[in-house]
């Protein structure tokens, strides 16, 4: 965002969706997971800001129960804080 110049300064908000997607899908060192994955159970695949649909099959290994992920993240955060 800081590299914008000229007329681009008036269009700074156009890039926010990409920044938001990047932040929400970036792995956190303490949790070992991305915020989006912890909430929804999978990491999205973005292409031009469009979310690809994930397969709705029982053998879909890209999806994990969010409650299970959230419990894992809680444990990792507590372990990280104890260090």
mmCIF file with all atom_site columns, C-alpha atoms in Angstrom:
data_model
loop_
_atom_site.group_PDB
_atom_site.id
_atom_site.type_symbol
_atom_site.label_atom_id
_atom_site.label_alt_id
_atom_site.label_comp_id
_atom_site.label_asym_id
_atom_site.label_entity_id
_atom_site.label_seq_id
_atom_site.pdbx_PDB_ins_code
_atom_site.Cartn_x
_atom_site.Cartn_y
_atom_site.Cartn_z
_atom_site.occupancy
_atom_site.B_iso_or_equiv
_atom_site.pdbx_formal_charge
_atom_site.auth_seq_id
_atom_site.auth_comp_id
_atom_site.auth_asym_id
_atom_site.auth_atom_id
_atom_site.pdbx_PDB_model_num
ATOM 1  C CA . UNK A 1 1  ? 0.000   0.000   0.000  1.00 0.00 ? 1  UNK A CA 1
ATOM 2  C CA . UNK A 1 2  ? 2.869   2.380   0.692  1.00 0.00 ? 2  UNK A CA 1
ATOM 3  C CA . UNK A 1 3  ? 4.238   2.020   -2.839 1.00 0.00 ? 3  UNK A CA 1
ATOM 4  C CA . UNK A 1 4  ? 1.224   3.615   -4.528 1.00 0.00 ? 4  UNK A CA 1
ATOM 5  C CA . UNK A 1 5  ? 1.870   6.848   -6.394 1.00 0.00 ? 5  UNK A CA 1
ATOM 6  C CA . UNK A 1 6  ? 0.066   9.287   -8.654 1.00 0.00 ? 6  UNK A CA 1
ATOM 7  C CA . UNK A 1 7  ? -3.575  8.488   -9.403 1.00 0.00 ? 7  UNK A CA 1
ATOM 8  C CA . UNK A 1 8  ? -3.251  5.116   -7.677 1.00 0.00 ? 8  UNK A CA 1
ATOM 9  C CA . UNK A 1 9  ? -3.524  6.904   -4.324 1.00 0.00 ? 9  UNK A CA 1
ATOM 10 C CA . UNK A 1 10 ? -7.219  7.410   -4.953 1.00 0.00 ? 10 UNK A CA 1
ATOM 11 C CA . UNK A 1 11 ? -7.746  3.692   -5.558 1.00 0.00 ? 11 UNK A CA 1
ATOM 12 C CA . UNK A 1 12 ? -6.066  2.324   -2.426 1.00 0.00 ? 12 UNK A CA 1
ATOM 13 C CA . UNK A 1 13 ? -9.259  0.569   -1.316 1.00 0.00 ? 13 UNK A CA 1
ATOM 14 C CA . UNK A 1 14 ? -9.260  -1.675  -4.392 1.00 0.00 ? 14 UNK A CA 1
ATOM 15 C CA . UNK A 1 15 ? -6.275  -3.605  -3.034 1.00 0.00 ? 15 UNK A CA 1
ATOM 16 C CA . UNK A 1 16 ? -7.749  -4.193  0.426  1.00 0.00 ? 16 UNK A CA 1
ATOM 17 C CA . UNK A 1 17 ? -9.513  -7.448  -0.459 1.00 0.00 ? 17 UNK A CA 1
ATOM 18 C CA . UNK A 1 18 ? -6.207  -8.940  -1.567 1.00 0.00 ? 18 UNK A CA 1
ATOM 19 C CA . UNK A 1 19 ? -4.466  -7.754  1.598  1.00 0.00 ? 19 UNK A CA 1
ATOM 20 C CA . UNK A 1 20 ? -7.275  -9.179  3.729  1.00 0.00 ? 20 UNK A CA 1
ATOM 21 C CA . UNK A 1 21 ? -7.106  -12.524 1.917  1.00 0.00 ? 21 UNK A CA 1
ATOM 22 C CA . UNK A 1 22 ? -3.330  -12.625 2.362  1.00 0.00 ? 22 UNK A CA 1
ATOM 23 C CA . UNK A 1 23 ? -3.539  -11.900 6.096  1.00 0.00 ? 23 UNK A CA 1
ATOM 24 C CA . UNK A 1 24 ? -6.347  -14.389 6.709  1.00 0.00 ? 24 UNK A CA 1
ATOM 25 C CA . UNK A 1 25 ? -4.551  -17.193 4.870  1.00 0.00 ? 25 UNK A CA 1
ATOM 26 C CA . UNK A 1 26 ? -1.043  -16.569 6.246  1.00 0.00 ? 26 UNK A CA 1
ATOM 27 C CA . UNK A 1 27 ? 0.234   -19.066 8.790  1.00 0.00 ? 27 UNK A CA 1
ATOM 28 C CA . UNK A 1 28 ? 0.682   -17.850 12.341 1.00 0.00 ? 28 UNK A CA 1
ATOM 29 C CA . UNK A 1 29 ? 3.870   -18.946 14.104 1.00 0.00 ? 29 UNK A CA 1
ATOM 30 C CA . UNK A 1 30 ? 2.171   -19.572 17.469 1.00 0.00 ? 30 UNK A CA 1
ATOM 31 C CA . UNK A 1 31 ? -0.883  -21.415 16.186 1.00 0.00 ? 31 UNK A CA 1
ATOM 32 C CA . UNK A 1 32 ? 0.709   -23.164 13.220 1.00 0.00 ? 32 UNK A CA 1
ATOM 33 C CA . UNK A 1 33 ? -2.460  -22.441 11.245 1.00 0.00 ? 33 UNK A CA 1
ATOM 34 C CA . UNK A 1 34 ? -3.977  -19.638 9.201  1.00 0.00 ? 34 UNK A CA 1
ATOM 35 C CA . UNK A 1 35 ? -6.904  -17.733 10.778 1.00 0.00 ? 35 UNK A CA 1
ATOM 36 C CA . UNK A 1 36 ? -9.226  -18.710 7.911  1.00 0.00 ? 36 UNK A CA 1
ATOM 37 C CA . UNK A 1 37 ? -8.346  -22.397 8.335  1.00 0.00 ? 37 UNK A CA 1
ATOM 38 C CA . UNK A 1 38 ? -9.026  -22.276 12.083 1.00 0.00 ? 38 UNK A CA 1
ATOM 39 C CA . UNK A 1 39 ? -12.471 -20.765 11.525 1.00 0.00 ? 39 UNK A CA 1
ATOM 40 C CA . UNK A 1 40 ? -13.626 -22.797 8.532  1.00 0.00 ? 40 UNK A CA 1
ATOM 41 C CA . UNK A 1 41 ? -11.538 -25.983 8.531  1.00 0.00 ? 41 UNK A CA 1
ATOM 42 C CA . UNK A 1 42 ? -9.729  -25.559 5.198  1.00 0.00 ? 42 UNK A CA 1
ATOM 43 C CA . UNK A 1 43 ? -7.403  -23.205 3.345  1.00 0.00 ? 43 UNK A CA 1
ATOM 44 C CA . UNK A 1 44 ? -9.079  -21.476 0.418  1.00 0.00 ? 44 UNK A CA 1
ATOM 45 C CA . UNK A 1 45 ? -7.577  -21.435 -3.052 1.00 0.00 ? 45 UNK A CA 1
ATOM 46 C CA . UNK A 1 46 ? -7.797  -17.944 -4.495 1.00 0.00 ? 46 UNK A CA 1
ATOM 47 C CA . UNK A 1 47 ? -7.627  -17.027 -8.167 1.00 0.00 ? 47 UNK A CA 1
ATOM 48 C CA . UNK A 1 48 ? -8.335  -13.393 -8.963 1.00 0.00 ? 48 UNK A CA 1
ATOM 49 C CA . UNK A 1 49 ? -10.038 -13.069 -5.542 1.00 0.00 ? 49 UNK A CA 1
ATOM 50 C CA . UNK A 1 50 ? -12.554 -15.818 -6.360 1.00 0.00 ? 50 UNK A CA 1
ATOM 51 C CA . UNK A 1 51 ? -12.820 -18.689 -3.889 1.00 0.00 ? 51 UNK A CA 1
ATOM 52 C CA . UNK A 1 52 ? -12.765 -22.080 -5.542 1.00 0.00 ? 52 UNK A CA 1
ATOM 53 C CA . UNK A 1 53 ? -15.353 -24.472 -4.264 1.00 0.00 ? 53 UNK A CA 1
ATOM 54 C CA . UNK A 1 54 ? -14.047 -27.404 -2.262 1.00 0.00 ? 54 UNK A CA 1
ATOM 55 C CA . UNK A 1 55 ? -15.314 -30.866 -2.971 1.00 0.00 ? 55 UNK A CA 1
ATOM 56 C CA . UNK A 1 56 ? -18.087 -31.978 -0.640 1.00 0.00 ? 56 UNK A CA 1
ATOM 57 C CA . UNK A 1 57 ? -16.961 -35.543 -0.205 1.00 0.00 ? 57 UNK A CA 1
ATOM 58 C CA . UNK A 1 58 ? -16.272 -37.432 2.985  1.00 0.00 ? 58 UNK A CA 1
ATOM 59 C CA . UNK A 1 59 ? -12.731 -38.276 1.878  1.00 0.00 ? 59 UNK A CA 1
ATOM 60 C CA . UNK A 1 60 ? -11.856 -34.614 1.321  1.00 0.00 ? 60 UNK A CA 1
ATOM 61 C CA . UNK A 1 61 ? -8.601  -34.220 3.245  1.00 0.00 ? 61 UNK A CA 1
ATOM 62 C CA . UNK A 1 62 ? -8.525  -30.464 2.613  1.00 0.00 ? 62 UNK A CA 1
ATOM 63 C CA . UNK A 1 63 ? -11.194 -29.953 5.288  1.00 0.00 ? 63 UNK A CA 1
ATOM 64 C CA . UNK A 1 64 ? -10.757 -30.438 9.023  1.00 0.00 ? 64 UNK A CA 1
ATOM 65 C CA . UNK A 1 65 ? -13.419 -29.916 11.652 1.00 0.00 ? 65 UNK A CA 1
ATOM 66 C CA . UNK A 1 66 ? -12.974 -26.295 12.817 1.00 0.00 ? 66 UNK A CA 1
ATOM 67 C CA . UNK A 1 67 ? -13.677 -27.248 16.442 1.00 0.00 ? 67 UNK A CA 1
ATOM 68 C CA . UNK A 1 68 ? -10.763 -29.693 16.307 1.00 0.00 ? 68 UNK A CA 1
ATOM 69 C CA . UNK A 1 69 ? -8.498  -27.024 14.790 1.00 0.00 ? 69 UNK A CA 1
ATOM 70 C CA . UNK A 1 70 ? -9.556  -24.448 17.378 1.00 0.00 ? 70 UNK A CA 1
ATOM 71 C CA . UNK A 1 71 ? -8.751  -26.854 20.234 1.00 0.00 ? 71 UNK A CA 1
ATOM 72 C CA . UNK A 1 72 ? -5.336  -27.522 18.666 1.00 0.00 ? 72 UNK A CA 1
ATOM 73 C CA . UNK A 1 73 ? -4.692  -23.789 18.306 1.00 0.00 ? 73 UNK A CA 1
ATOM 74 C CA . UNK A 1 74 ? -5.673  -23.125 21.940 1.00 0.00 ? 74 UNK A CA 1
ATOM 75 C CA . UNK A 1 75 ? -3.153  -25.736 23.069 1.00 0.00 ? 75 UNK A CA 1
ATOM 76 C CA . UNK A 1 76 ? -0.406  -24.300 20.847 1.00 0.00 ? 76 UNK A CA 1
ATOM 77 C CA . UNK A 1 77 ? -1.056  -20.765 22.100 1.00 0.00 ? 77 UNK A CA 1
ATOM 78 C CA . UNK A 1 78 ? -0.898  -21.885 25.735 1.00 0.00 ? 78 UNK A CA 1
ATOM 79 C CA . UNK A 1 79 ? 2.313   -23.820 25.034 1.00 0.00 ? 79 UNK A CA 1
ATOM 80 C CA . UNK A 1 80 ? 3.790   -20.787 23.273 1.00 0.00 ? 80 UNK A CA 1
ATOM 81 C CA . UNK A 1 81 ? 2.886   -18.498 26.184 1.00 0.00 ? 81 UNK A CA 1
ATOM 82 C CA . UNK A 1 82 ? 4.433   -20.913 28.696 1.00 0.00 ? 82 UNK A CA 1
ATOM 83 C CA . UNK A 1 83 ? 7.859   -20.658 27.022 1.00 0.00 ? 83 UNK A CA 1
#
